[in-house]
């Protein structure tokens, strides 16, 4: 009888944790982003904004080729790519992208790569946009980009 009670107790605890933990992680992530003044979604990236680590919310609108930054886990775009503001990166890419440089800020602990990819796509105009993509840690985002490609092809 004791073994049955222990097994039942473990099952109840497992179920409670599987429900409570994701909600706690999401609450933590929202609180930390709010405290840091961060917003999810599309942002315009400029040298000055990156240096200040304050990106303005703006969705891509041009059908011309653009550049997209996707940050890694436990990060945001301004933090992940801020070192580029101290380089000639923006001057070097200006002939190709002009001011069409964007970042997509997204939660990395409480959302799946598929959910983030869906949010990214929902923020794009219907007429379509072409991007070159730079990720902060490519191995972390392989599945996210695969998810994005899957959603685009569906």
mmCIF file of C-alpha atoms in Angstrom:
data_model
loop_
_atom_site.group_PDB
_atom_site.id
_atom_site.type_symbol
_atom_site.label_atom_id
_atom_site.label_comp_id
_atom_site.label_asym_id
_atom_site.label_seq_id
_atom_site.Cartn_x
_atom_site.Cartn_y
_atom_site.Cartn_z
ATOM 1 C CA UNK A 1 0.000 0.000 0.000
ATOM 2 C CA UNK A 2 2.854 2.366 0.830
ATOM 3 C CA UNK A 3 4.330 1.942 -2.691
ATOM 4 C CA UNK A 4 0.993 2.887 -4.278
ATOM 5 C CA UNK A 5 0.737 6.046 -2.172
ATOM 6 C CA UNK A 6 4.323 7.019 -3.018
ATOM 7 C CA UNK A 7 3.715 6.449 -6.761
ATOM 8 C CA UNK A 8 0.465 8.417 -6.637
ATOM 9 C CA UNK A 9 2.207 11.213 -4.712
ATOM 10 C CA UNK A 10 5.011 11.356 -7.271
ATOM 11 C CA UNK A 11 2.492 11.558 -10.118
ATOM 12 C CA UNK A 12 0.619 14.416 -8.421
ATOM 13 C CA UNK A 13 3.849 16.299 -7.751
ATOM 14 C CA UNK A 14 5.050 15.767 -11.325
ATOM 15 C CA UNK A 15 1.756 17.087 -12.704
ATOM 16 C CA UNK A 16 1.791 20.117 -10.389
ATOM 17 C CA UNK A 17 5.370 20.966 -11.330
ATOM 18 C CA UNK A 18 4.654 20.553 -15.057
ATOM 19 C CA UNK A 19 1.833 23.107 -14.719
ATOM 20 C CA UNK A 20 3.431 25.551 -12.276
ATOM 21 C CA UNK A 21 7.020 25.674 -13.521
ATOM 22 C CA UNK A 22 6.342 27.048 -17.030
ATOM 23 C CA UNK A 23 4.074 29.742 -15.552
ATOM 24 C CA UNK A 24 6.717 30.686 -12.977
ATOM 25 C CA UNK A 25 9.423 30.879 -15.661
ATOM 26 C CA UNK A 26 7.221 33.073 -17.861
ATOM 27 C CA UNK A 27 6.407 35.378 -14.935
ATOM 28 C CA UNK A 28 10.120 35.634 -14.108
ATOM 29 C CA UNK A 29 11.052 36.381 -17.721
ATOM 30 C CA UNK A 30 8.327 39.041 -18.072
ATOM 31 C CA UNK A 31 9.417 40.670 -14.795
ATOM 32 C CA UNK A 32 13.087 40.750 -15.817
ATOM 33 C CA UNK A 33 12.329 42.181 -19.250
ATOM 34 C CA UNK A 34 10.031 44.827 -17.761
ATOM 35 C CA UNK A 35 12.698 45.773 -15.208
ATOM 36 C CA UNK A 36 15.245 46.122 -18.037
ATOM 37 C CA UNK A 37 12.821 48.161 -20.193
ATOM 38 C CA UNK A 38 12.777 45.502 -22.927
ATOM 39 C CA UNK A 39 9.942 44.721 -25.318
ATOM 40 C CA UNK A 40 9.334 41.645 -27.388
ATOM 41 C CA UNK A 41 8.898 41.950 -31.110
ATOM 42 C CA UNK A 42 10.460 43.752 -34.048
ATOM 43 C CA UNK A 43 12.923 46.617 -33.530
ATOM 44 C CA UNK A 44 14.882 48.924 -35.815
ATOM 45 C CA UNK A 45 18.639 48.639 -35.246
ATOM 46 C CA UNK A 46 20.891 51.671 -35.683
ATOM 47 C CA UNK A 47 24.433 52.263 -34.533
ATOM 48 C CA UNK A 48 23.319 54.909 -32.023
ATOM 49 C CA UNK A 49 20.450 52.806 -30.667
ATOM 50 C CA UNK A 50 22.692 49.780 -30.296
ATOM 51 C CA UNK A 51 25.358 51.847 -28.501
ATOM 52 C CA UNK A 52 22.667 53.089 -26.089
ATOM 53 C CA UNK A 53 21.180 49.575 -25.849
ATOM 54 C CA UNK A 54 17.746 51.094 -26.553
ATOM 55 C CA UNK A 55 16.146 49.799 -29.744
ATOM 56 C CA UNK A 56 12.951 51.407 -31.026
ATOM 57 C CA UNK A 57 10.025 49.139 -31.825
ATOM 58 C CA UNK A 58 9.467 49.082 -35.577
ATOM 59 C CA UNK A 59 8.288 46.426 -37.988
ATOM 60 C CA UNK A 60 9.956 45.915 -41.361
ATOM 61 C CA UNK A 61 7.989 47.386 -44.236
ATOM 62 C CA UNK A 62 10.303 47.492 -47.258
ATOM 63 C CA UNK A 63 10.309 44.614 -49.734
ATOM 64 C CA UNK A 64 14.028 45.303 -50.279
ATOM 65 C CA UNK A 65 16.618 42.986 -48.787
ATOM 66 C CA UNK A 66 17.027 43.645 -45.056
ATOM 67 C CA UNK A 67 19.199 42.381 -42.226
ATOM 68 C CA UNK A 68 17.788 40.598 -39.186
ATOM 69 C CA UNK A 69 19.530 39.988 -35.854
ATOM 70 C CA UNK A 70 18.292 37.158 -33.638
ATOM 71 C CA UNK A 71 19.731 37.001 -30.127
ATOM 72 C CA UNK A 72 20.643 33.938 -28.088
ATOM 73 C CA UNK A 73 19.320 32.482 -24.853
ATOM 74 C CA UNK A 74 19.281 34.686 -21.720
ATOM 75 C CA UNK A 75 19.755 37.777 -23.883
ATOM 76 C CA UNK A 76 18.146 40.484 -25.991
ATOM 77 C CA UNK A 77 19.246 41.955 -29.303
ATOM 78 C CA UNK A 78 20.758 45.192 -27.951
ATOM 79 C CA UNK A 79 22.857 43.321 -25.408
ATOM 80 C CA UNK A 80 23.875 40.545 -27.769
ATOM 81 C CA UNK A 81 24.993 42.801 -30.616
ATOM 82 C CA UNK A 82 26.028 46.027 -28.831
ATOM 83 C CA UNK A 83 29.720 45.544 -29.684
ATOM 84 C CA UNK A 84 28.872 46.211 -33.352
ATOM 85 C CA UNK A 85 28.201 49.846 -32.424
ATOM 86 C CA UNK A 86 31.889 50.220 -31.593
ATOM 87 C CA UNK A 87 32.969 49.007 -35.022
ATOM 88 C CA UNK A 88 32.572 49.996 -38.673
ATOM 89 C CA UNK A 89 29.895 47.332 -39.160
ATOM 90 C CA UNK A 90 27.070 49.770 -39.946
ATOM 91 C CA UNK A 91 29.157 51.751 -42.425
ATOM 92 C CA UNK A 92 30.216 48.501 -44.104
ATOM 93 C CA UNK A 93 26.684 47.120 -44.537
ATOM 94 C CA UNK A 94 24.986 50.426 -45.420
ATOM 95 C CA UNK A 95 25.453 49.953 -49.195
ATOM 96 C CA UNK A 96 23.606 46.645 -49.032
ATOM 97 C CA UNK A 97 20.905 47.287 -46.395
ATOM 98 C CA UNK A 98 20.654 51.058 -45.961
ATOM 99 C CA UNK A 99 18.576 51.589 -42.822
ATOM 100 C CA UNK A 100 16.779 48.234 -43.196
ATOM 101 C CA UNK A 101 18.415 46.590 -40.181
ATOM 102 C CA UNK A 102 16.142 44.939 -37.634
ATOM 103 C CA UNK A 103 16.177 42.719 -34.588
ATOM 104 C CA UNK A 104 13.544 40.412 -33.212
ATOM 105 C CA UNK A 105 13.437 40.340 -29.413
ATOM 106 C CA UNK A 106 11.827 37.249 -27.959
ATOM 107 C CA UNK A 107 11.597 35.313 -24.730
ATOM 108 C CA UNK A 108 13.985 32.377 -24.692
ATOM 109 C CA UNK A 109 13.044 30.549 -21.506
ATOM 110 C CA UNK A 110 9.264 30.517 -21.540
ATOM 111 C CA UNK A 111 8.536 30.179 -25.264
ATOM 112 C CA UNK A 112 9.329 27.433 -27.724
ATOM 113 C CA UNK A 113 11.302 28.200 -30.875
ATOM 114 C CA UNK A 114 8.115 27.482 -32.845
ATOM 115 C CA UNK A 115 6.136 30.076 -30.852
ATOM 116 C CA UNK A 116 8.904 32.646 -31.369
ATOM 117 C CA UNK A 117 9.023 31.901 -35.094
ATOM 118 C CA UNK A 118 5.255 32.321 -35.305
ATOM 119 C CA UNK A 119 5.475 35.704 -33.517
ATOM 120 C CA UNK A 120 8.269 36.780 -35.858
ATOM 121 C CA UNK A 121 6.167 35.917 -38.915
ATOM 122 C CA UNK A 122 3.039 37.583 -37.557
ATOM 123 C CA UNK A 123 4.971 40.855 -37.394
ATOM 124 C CA UNK A 124 5.864 40.853 -41.078
ATOM 125 C CA UNK A 125 3.901 42.682 -43.780
ATOM 126 C CA UNK A 126 1.822 40.561 -46.144
ATOM 127 C CA UNK A 127 3.755 41.751 -49.203
ATOM 128 C CA UNK A 128 6.840 39.871 -48.030
ATOM 129 C CA UNK A 129 10.314 40.805 -46.881
ATOM 130 C CA UNK A 130 13.678 39.241 -47.714
ATOM 131 C CA UNK A 131 16.203 38.934 -44.882
ATOM 132 C CA UNK A 132 19.772 37.970 -44.337
ATOM 133 C CA UNK A 133 19.979 36.673 -40.767
ATOM 134 C CA UNK A 134 22.715 36.963 -38.148
ATOM 135 C CA UNK A 135 22.301 35.009 -34.933
ATOM 136 C CA UNK A 136 24.313 35.477 -31.769
ATOM 137 C CA UNK A 137 24.861 31.756 -31.212
ATOM 138 C CA UNK A 138 23.950 29.811 -34.316
ATOM 139 C CA UNK A 139 23.799 26.387 -32.662
ATOM 140 C CA UNK A 140 21.111 27.642 -30.283
ATOM 141 C CA UNK A 141 18.962 28.946 -33.092
ATOM 142 C CA UNK A 142 19.202 26.175 -35.625
ATOM 143 C CA UNK A 143 15.881 24.754 -34.483
ATOM 144 C CA UNK A 144 14.318 28.224 -34.346
ATOM 145 C CA UNK A 145 15.310 28.985 -37.910
ATOM 146 C CA UNK A 146 14.170 25.538 -39.041
ATOM 147 C CA UNK A 147 10.835 26.250 -37.374
ATOM 148 C CA UNK A 148 10.647 29.560 -39.200
ATOM 149 C CA UNK A 149 11.396 27.896 -42.536
ATOM 150 C CA UNK A 150 8.743 25.272 -41.789
ATOM 151 C CA UNK A 151 6.116 27.933 -41.029
ATOM 152 C CA UNK A 152 6.986 29.923 -44.139
ATOM 153 C CA UNK A 153 6.694 26.853 -46.350
ATOM 154 C CA UNK A 154 3.359 25.709 -44.919
#
